[in-house]
Coordinates of C-alpha atoms (C1' of nucleotides) in Angstrom, one line a residue:
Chain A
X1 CA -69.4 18.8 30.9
X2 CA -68.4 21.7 28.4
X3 CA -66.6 25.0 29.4
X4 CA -68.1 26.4 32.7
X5 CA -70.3 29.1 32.0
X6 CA -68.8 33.0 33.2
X7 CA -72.5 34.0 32.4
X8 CA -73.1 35.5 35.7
X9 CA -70.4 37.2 36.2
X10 CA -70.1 38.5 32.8
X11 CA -73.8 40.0 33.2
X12 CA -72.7 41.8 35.9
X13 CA -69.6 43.1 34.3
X14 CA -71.9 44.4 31.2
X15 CA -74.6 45.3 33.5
X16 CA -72.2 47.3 35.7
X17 CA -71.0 49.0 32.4
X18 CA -74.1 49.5 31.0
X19 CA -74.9 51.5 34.4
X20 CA -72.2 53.6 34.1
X21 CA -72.6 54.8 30.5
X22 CA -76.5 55.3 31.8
X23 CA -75.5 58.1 33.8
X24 CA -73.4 59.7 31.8
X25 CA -74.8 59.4 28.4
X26 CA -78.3 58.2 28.7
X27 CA -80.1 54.9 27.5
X28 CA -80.5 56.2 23.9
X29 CA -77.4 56.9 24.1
X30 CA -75.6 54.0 25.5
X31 CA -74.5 52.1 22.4
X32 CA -73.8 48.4 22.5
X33 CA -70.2 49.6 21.3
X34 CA -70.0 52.1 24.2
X35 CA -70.9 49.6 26.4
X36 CA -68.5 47.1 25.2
X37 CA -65.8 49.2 26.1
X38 CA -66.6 50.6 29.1
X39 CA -66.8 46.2 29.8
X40 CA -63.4 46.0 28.4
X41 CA -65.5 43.0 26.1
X42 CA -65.5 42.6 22.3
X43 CA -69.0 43.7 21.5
X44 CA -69.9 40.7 19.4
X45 CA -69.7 39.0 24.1
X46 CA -71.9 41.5 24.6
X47 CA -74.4 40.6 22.5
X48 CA -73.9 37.0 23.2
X49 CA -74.5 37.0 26.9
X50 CA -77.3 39.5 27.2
X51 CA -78.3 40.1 23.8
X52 CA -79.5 43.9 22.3
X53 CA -80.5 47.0 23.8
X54 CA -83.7 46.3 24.7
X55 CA -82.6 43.4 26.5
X56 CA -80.3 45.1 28.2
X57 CA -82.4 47.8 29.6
X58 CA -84.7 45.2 31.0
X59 CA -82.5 43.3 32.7
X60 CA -80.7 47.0 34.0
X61 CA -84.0 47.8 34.9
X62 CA -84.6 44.5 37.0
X63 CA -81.4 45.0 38.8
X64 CA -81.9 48.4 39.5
X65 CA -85.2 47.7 41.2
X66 CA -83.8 44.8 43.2
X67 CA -80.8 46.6 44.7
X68 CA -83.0 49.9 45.4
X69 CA -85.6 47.8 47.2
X70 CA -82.7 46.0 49.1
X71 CA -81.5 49.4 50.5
X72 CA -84.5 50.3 51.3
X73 CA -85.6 47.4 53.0
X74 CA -82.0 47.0 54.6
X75 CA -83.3 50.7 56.2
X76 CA -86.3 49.9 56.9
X77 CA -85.2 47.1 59.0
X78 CA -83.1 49.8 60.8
X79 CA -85.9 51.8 62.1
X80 CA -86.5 51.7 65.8
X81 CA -90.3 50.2 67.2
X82 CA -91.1 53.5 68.3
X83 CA -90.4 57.4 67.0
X84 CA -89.9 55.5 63.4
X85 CA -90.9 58.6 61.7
X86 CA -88.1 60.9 63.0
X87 CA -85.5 58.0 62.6
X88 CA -87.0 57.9 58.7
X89 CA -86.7 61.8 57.7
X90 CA -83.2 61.9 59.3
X91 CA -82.3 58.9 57.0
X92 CA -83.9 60.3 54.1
X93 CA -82.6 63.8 54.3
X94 CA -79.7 63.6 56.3
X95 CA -77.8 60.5 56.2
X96 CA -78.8 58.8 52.8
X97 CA -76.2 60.4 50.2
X98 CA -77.5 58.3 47.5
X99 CA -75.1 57.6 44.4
X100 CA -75.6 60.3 42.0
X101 CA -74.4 57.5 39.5
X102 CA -77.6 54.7 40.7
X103 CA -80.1 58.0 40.7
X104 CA -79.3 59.2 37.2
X105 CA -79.9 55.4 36.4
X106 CA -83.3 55.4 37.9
X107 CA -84.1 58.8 36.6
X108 CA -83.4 57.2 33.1
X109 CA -85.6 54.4 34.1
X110 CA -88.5 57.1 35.0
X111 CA -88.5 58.6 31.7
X112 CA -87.8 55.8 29.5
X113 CA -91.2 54.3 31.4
X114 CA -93.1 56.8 28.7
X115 CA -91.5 55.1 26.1
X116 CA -92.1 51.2 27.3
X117 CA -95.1 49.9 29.0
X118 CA -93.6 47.2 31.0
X119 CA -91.2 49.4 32.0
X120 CA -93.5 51.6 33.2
X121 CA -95.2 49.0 35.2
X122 CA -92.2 48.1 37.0
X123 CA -91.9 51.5 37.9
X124 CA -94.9 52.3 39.4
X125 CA -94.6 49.1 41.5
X126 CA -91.8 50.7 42.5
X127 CA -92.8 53.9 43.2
X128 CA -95.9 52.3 45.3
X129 CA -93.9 50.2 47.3
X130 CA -92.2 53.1 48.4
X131 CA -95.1 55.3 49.1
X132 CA -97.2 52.4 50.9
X133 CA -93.9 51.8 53.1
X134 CA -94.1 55.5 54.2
X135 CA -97.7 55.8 54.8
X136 CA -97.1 53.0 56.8
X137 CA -94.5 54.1 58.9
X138 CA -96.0 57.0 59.7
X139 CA -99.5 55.4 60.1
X140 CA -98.0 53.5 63.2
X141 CA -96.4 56.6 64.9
X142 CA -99.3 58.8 64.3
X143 CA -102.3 56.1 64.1
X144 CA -105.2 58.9 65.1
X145 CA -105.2 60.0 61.5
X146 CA -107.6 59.5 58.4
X147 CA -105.8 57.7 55.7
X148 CA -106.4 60.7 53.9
X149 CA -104.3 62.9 55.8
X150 CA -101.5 60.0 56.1
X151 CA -101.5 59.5 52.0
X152 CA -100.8 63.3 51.7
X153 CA -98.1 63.5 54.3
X154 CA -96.6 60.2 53.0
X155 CA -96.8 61.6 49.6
X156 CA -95.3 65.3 50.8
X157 CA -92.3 63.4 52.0
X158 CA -91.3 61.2 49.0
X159 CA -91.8 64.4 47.1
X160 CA -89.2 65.9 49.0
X161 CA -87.1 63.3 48.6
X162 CA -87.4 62.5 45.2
X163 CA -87.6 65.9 44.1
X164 CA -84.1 66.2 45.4
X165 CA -82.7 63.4 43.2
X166 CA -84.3 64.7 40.6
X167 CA -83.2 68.3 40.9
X168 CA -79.5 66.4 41.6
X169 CA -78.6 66.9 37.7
X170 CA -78.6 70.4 37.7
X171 CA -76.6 70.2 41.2
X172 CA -78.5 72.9 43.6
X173 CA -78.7 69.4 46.1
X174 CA -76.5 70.6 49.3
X175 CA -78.1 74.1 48.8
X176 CA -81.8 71.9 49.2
X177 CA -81.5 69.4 51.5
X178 CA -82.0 71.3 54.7
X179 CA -85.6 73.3 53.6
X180 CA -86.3 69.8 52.2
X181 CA -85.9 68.6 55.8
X182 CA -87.4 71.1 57.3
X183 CA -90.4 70.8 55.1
X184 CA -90.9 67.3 56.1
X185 CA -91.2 67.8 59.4
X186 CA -93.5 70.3 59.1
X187 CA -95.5 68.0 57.3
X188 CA -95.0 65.6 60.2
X189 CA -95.8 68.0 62.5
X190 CA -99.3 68.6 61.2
X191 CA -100.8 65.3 61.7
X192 CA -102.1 65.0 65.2
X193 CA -101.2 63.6 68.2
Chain B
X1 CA -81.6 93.4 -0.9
X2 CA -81.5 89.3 -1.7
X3 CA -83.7 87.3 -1.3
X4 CA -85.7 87.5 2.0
X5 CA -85.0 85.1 5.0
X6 CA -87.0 82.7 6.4
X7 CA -84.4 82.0 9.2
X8 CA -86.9 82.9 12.2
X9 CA -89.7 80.9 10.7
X10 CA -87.6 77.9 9.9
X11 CA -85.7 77.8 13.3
X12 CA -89.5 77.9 14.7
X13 CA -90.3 74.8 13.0
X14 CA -86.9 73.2 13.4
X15 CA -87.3 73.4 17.1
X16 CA -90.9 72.4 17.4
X17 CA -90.0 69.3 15.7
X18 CA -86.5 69.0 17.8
X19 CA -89.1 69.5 21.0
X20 CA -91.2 66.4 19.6
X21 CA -88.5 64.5 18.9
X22 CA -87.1 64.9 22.6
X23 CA -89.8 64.2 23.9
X24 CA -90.2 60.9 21.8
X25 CA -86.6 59.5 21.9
X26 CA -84.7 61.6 24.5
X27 CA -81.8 64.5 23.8
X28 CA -79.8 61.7 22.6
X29 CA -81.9 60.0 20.4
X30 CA -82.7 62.9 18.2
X31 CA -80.4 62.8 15.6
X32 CA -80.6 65.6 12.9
X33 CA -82.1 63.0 10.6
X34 CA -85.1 62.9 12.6
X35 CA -85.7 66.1 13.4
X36 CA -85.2 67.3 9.8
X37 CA -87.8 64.2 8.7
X38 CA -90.1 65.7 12.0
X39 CA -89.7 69.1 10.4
X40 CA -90.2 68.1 6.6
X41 CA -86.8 69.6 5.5
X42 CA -84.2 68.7 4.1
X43 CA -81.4 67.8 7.1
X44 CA -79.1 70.0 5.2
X45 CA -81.5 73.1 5.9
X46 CA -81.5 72.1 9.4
X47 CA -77.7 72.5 9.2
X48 CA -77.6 75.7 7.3
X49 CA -80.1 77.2 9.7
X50 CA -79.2 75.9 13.2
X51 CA -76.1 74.1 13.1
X52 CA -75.5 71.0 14.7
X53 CA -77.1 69.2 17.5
X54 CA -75.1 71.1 19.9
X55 CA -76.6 74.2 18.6
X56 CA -80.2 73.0 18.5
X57 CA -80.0 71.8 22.2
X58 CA -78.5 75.6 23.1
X59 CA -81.4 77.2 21.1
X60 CA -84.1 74.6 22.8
X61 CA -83.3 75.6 25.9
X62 CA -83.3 79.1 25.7
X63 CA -86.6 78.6 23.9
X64 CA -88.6 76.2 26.5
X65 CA -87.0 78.5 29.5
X66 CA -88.5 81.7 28.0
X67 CA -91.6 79.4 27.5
X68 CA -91.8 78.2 30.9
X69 CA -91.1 81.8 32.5
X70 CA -93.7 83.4 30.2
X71 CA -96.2 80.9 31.4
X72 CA -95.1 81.4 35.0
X73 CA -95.1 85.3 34.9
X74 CA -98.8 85.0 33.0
X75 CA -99.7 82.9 36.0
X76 CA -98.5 85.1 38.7
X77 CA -99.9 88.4 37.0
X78 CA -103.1 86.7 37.5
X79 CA -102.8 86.2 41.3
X80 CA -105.0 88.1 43.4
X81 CA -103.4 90.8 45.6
X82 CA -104.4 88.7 48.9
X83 CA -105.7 85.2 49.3
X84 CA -102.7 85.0 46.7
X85 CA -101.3 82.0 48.6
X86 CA -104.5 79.8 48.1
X87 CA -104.8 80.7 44.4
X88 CA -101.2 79.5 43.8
X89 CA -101.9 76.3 45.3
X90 CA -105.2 76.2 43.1
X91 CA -102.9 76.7 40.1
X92 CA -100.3 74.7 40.9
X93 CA -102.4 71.4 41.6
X94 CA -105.3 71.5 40.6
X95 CA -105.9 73.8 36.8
X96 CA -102.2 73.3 35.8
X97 CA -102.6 70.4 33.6
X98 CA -99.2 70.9 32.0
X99 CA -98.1 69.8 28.7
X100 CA -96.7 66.3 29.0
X101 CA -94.6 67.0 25.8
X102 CA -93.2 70.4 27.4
X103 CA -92.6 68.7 31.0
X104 CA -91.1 65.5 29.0
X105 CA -88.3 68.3 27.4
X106 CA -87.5 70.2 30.3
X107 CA -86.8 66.5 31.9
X108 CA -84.4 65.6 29.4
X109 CA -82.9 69.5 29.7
X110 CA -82.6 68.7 33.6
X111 CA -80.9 65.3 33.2
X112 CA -78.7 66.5 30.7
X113 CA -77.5 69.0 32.7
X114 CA -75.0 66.8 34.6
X115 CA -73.3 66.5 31.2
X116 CA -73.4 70.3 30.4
X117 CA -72.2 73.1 32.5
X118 CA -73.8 75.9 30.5
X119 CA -77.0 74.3 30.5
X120 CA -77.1 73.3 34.2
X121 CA -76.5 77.2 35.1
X122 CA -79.3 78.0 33.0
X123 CA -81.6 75.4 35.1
X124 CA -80.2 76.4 38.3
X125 CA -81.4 80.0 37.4
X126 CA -85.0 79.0 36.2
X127 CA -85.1 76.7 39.2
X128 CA -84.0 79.6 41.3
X129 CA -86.6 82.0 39.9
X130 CA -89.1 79.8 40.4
X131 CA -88.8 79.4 44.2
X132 CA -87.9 82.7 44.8
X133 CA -91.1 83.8 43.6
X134 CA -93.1 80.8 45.4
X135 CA -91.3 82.2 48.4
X136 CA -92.0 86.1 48.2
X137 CA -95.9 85.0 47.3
X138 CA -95.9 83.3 50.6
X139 CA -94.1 85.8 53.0
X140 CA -96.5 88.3 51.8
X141 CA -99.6 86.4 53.0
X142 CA -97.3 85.2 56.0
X143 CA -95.0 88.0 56.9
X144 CA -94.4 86.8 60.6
X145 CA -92.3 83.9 59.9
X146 CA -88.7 83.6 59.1
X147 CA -86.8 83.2 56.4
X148 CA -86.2 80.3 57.0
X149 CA -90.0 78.7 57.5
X150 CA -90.8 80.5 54.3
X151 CA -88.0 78.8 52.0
X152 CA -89.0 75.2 53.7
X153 CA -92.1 75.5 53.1
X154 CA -91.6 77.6 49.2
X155 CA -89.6 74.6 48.7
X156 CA -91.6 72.0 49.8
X157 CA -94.0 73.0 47.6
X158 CA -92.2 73.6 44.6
X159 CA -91.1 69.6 45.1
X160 CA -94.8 69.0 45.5
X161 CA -95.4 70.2 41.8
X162 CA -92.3 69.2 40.2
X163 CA -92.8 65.6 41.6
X164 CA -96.1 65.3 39.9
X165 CA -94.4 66.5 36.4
X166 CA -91.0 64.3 37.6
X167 CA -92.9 61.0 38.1
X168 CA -95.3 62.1 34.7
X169 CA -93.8 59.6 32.9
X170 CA -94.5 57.0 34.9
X171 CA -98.1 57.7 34.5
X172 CA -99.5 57.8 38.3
X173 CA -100.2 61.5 37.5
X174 CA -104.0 61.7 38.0
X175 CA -103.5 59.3 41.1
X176 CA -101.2 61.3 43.1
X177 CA -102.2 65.0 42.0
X178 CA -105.0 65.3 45.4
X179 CA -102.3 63.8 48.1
X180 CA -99.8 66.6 46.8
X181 CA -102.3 69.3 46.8
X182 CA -103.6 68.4 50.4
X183 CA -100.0 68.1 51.5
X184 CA -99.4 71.9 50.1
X185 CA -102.3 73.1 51.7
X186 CA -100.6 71.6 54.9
X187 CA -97.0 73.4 54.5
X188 CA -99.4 76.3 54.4
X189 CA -101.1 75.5 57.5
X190 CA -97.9 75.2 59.6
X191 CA -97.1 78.7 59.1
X192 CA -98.2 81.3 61.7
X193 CA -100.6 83.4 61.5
Chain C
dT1 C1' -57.1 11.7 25.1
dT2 C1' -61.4 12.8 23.2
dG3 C1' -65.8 15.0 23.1
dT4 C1' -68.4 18.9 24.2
dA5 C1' -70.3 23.2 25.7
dA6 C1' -69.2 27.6 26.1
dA7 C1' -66.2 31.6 25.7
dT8 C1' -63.8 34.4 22.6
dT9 C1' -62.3 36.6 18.4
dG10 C1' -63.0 38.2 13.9
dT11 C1' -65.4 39.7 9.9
dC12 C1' -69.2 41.2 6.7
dA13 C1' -73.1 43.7 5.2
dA14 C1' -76.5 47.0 6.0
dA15 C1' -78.3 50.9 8.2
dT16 C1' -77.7 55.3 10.2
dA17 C1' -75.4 59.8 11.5
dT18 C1' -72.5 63.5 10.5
dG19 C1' -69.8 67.2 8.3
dA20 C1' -68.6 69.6 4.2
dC21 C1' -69.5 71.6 0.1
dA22 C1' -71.1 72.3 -4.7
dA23 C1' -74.9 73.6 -7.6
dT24 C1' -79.3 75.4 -8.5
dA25 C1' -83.5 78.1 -7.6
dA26 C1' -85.9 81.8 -5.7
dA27 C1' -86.8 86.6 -4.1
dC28 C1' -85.4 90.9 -3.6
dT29 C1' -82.9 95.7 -4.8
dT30 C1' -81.1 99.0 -8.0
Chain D
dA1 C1' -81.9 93.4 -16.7
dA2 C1' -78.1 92.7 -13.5
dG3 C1' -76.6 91.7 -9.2
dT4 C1' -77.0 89.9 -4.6
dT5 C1' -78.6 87.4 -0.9
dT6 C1' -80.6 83.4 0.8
dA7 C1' -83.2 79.1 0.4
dT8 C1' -83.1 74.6 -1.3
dT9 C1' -81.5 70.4 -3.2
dG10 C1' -78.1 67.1 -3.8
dT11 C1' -73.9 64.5 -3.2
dC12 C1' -69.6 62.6 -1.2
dA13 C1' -66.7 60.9 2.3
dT14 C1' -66.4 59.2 6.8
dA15 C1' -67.6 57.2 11.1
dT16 C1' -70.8 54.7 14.1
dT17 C1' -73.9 51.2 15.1
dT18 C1' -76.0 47.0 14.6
dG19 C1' -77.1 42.1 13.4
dA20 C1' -75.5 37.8 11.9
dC21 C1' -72.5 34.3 11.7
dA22 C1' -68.1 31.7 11.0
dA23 C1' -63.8 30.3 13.2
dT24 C1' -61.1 29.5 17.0
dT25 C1' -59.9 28.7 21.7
dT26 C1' -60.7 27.3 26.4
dA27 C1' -62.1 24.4 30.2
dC28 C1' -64.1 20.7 31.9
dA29 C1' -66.1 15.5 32.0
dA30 C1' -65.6 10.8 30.9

DNA sequence: TTGTAAATTGTCAAATATGACAATAAACTT
DNA sequence: AAGTTTATTGTCATATTTGACAATTTACAA
């Protein structure tokens, strides 16, 4: 009964939008108006399917989340049993060209998090699924180690790989990637066995 | 003759109260409205003395890179002639307890720099400083490796100590400061000699 | 065809941001 | 005291953003 619903799809229209004006102009920055255009939508649809601002940085925050811990998952299923770790580092630092759009996104995530508690929460889930996965990994390969030592090398590599997205703004990444390599392996190299 | 000008001391405040608004509501969000309420003048004085928000985001850079390299020189003056390499790393991770305000600003400066060219050159130079210094402080205490060990490991330090001030707004600061300091020390370790 | 739920369009009022500029007041020099 | 430079205040026009809501249209079910 009734008109069928284009909810879903129109979510991900505005969502996809809202993305897009992320990266290039910021949350705070991302009017509703802005938005709506990017959507090709009347802003008055915007407001009726996912309501203001802070709605929509919640739910662009959910989404973001989910699709970053599908490709990371989808690449963690990819690993080999055995000589994980090596298989990892070349995926983080060679293969994985990540979107600059989706990392600007998450960037503005990270520092919106000091602005809004339950964003912040979902972030540091986020950032200790990641870590945990690591440590992980390399706790398998490399199991004669104190969790100490695993933590800090774990910790070393997602530093190197953030610290490239991070740094991707100001655009010095192809000049870092290699030493960022490089420095992970070292790292890798220091635990024993 | 006239009347004497308060244009240095004004511009002061204007941008100590542009820097609190940044690091409240992002680049974006800091219309001269609030900055001029921050400041306790008149948004018209903010325009006759700095011009608009294009202007203030020129001068804020300048002023929080000088900042930021008069801190750093300070903190390399200070380094021993030998044993330098261990004092950095005691600086970096374990005394620096920098500014959350300052690190939140140079954030925003960083992510804005996608959107403007002159700013990004100026963060790619301050980035570059900063590494090239981290480097030469190394190769003196570890002159038998090569170039290329010595930037991998410069580097992998540098993303150390950014990542703590990257991921300072999700708040997991105090957590993760020990694992990136042991992981430093490690870089170290894998150099010869 | 009729009823209904939802999409879609359009409009209004209020708040906010910005640029430009006039007018006044203050502080200094000669 | 006169002149000059700058600070300071105030205002106007304009554009943007937002929230709220009314009116209309569309697509489906019975």
């Amino acid at each position: 009964m009734g008109r069928p619903s284009k909810k879903q799809e129109r979510t991900e229209e505005i969502l996809q939008a809202f993305q897009r004006c992320v990266a290039r102009f910021g949350l705070e920055g991302s009017s509703l108006e802005r938005i709506a255009e990017e959507a090709g939508l009347q802003r008055s649809l915007v407001r009726h399917f996912v309501g203001n601002r802070d709605d929509l940085i919640a739910m662009l925050a959910d989404r973001v989340i989910a699709q970053s811990d599908a490709q990371w998952s989808a690449f963690l299923e990819i690993l080999p049993p055995q000589g994980a770790v090596e298989a990892l580092l070349e995926g983080l630092f060679h293969e994985a060209t990540s979107d600059p759009e989706f990392v600007l996104v998450i960037e503005s995530l990270i520092f919106a998090s000091s602005q809004k508690p339950e964003l912040q929460q979902l972030m540091q889930q986020w950032l200790k699924r990641f870590t945990d996965d690591v440590t992980g990994i390399i706790a398998r390969d490399f199991p004669q180690n104190s969790a100490e030592d695993l933590s800090a090398v774990a910790f070393g590599i997602v530093s190197l790989y953030f610290n490239l997205d991070s740094l991707a703004p100001i655009g010095l990444n192809d000049q870092y990637r290699e030493p960022a390599y490089k420095a992970a392996q070292r790292l890798i190299n220091s635990l024993s066995n």
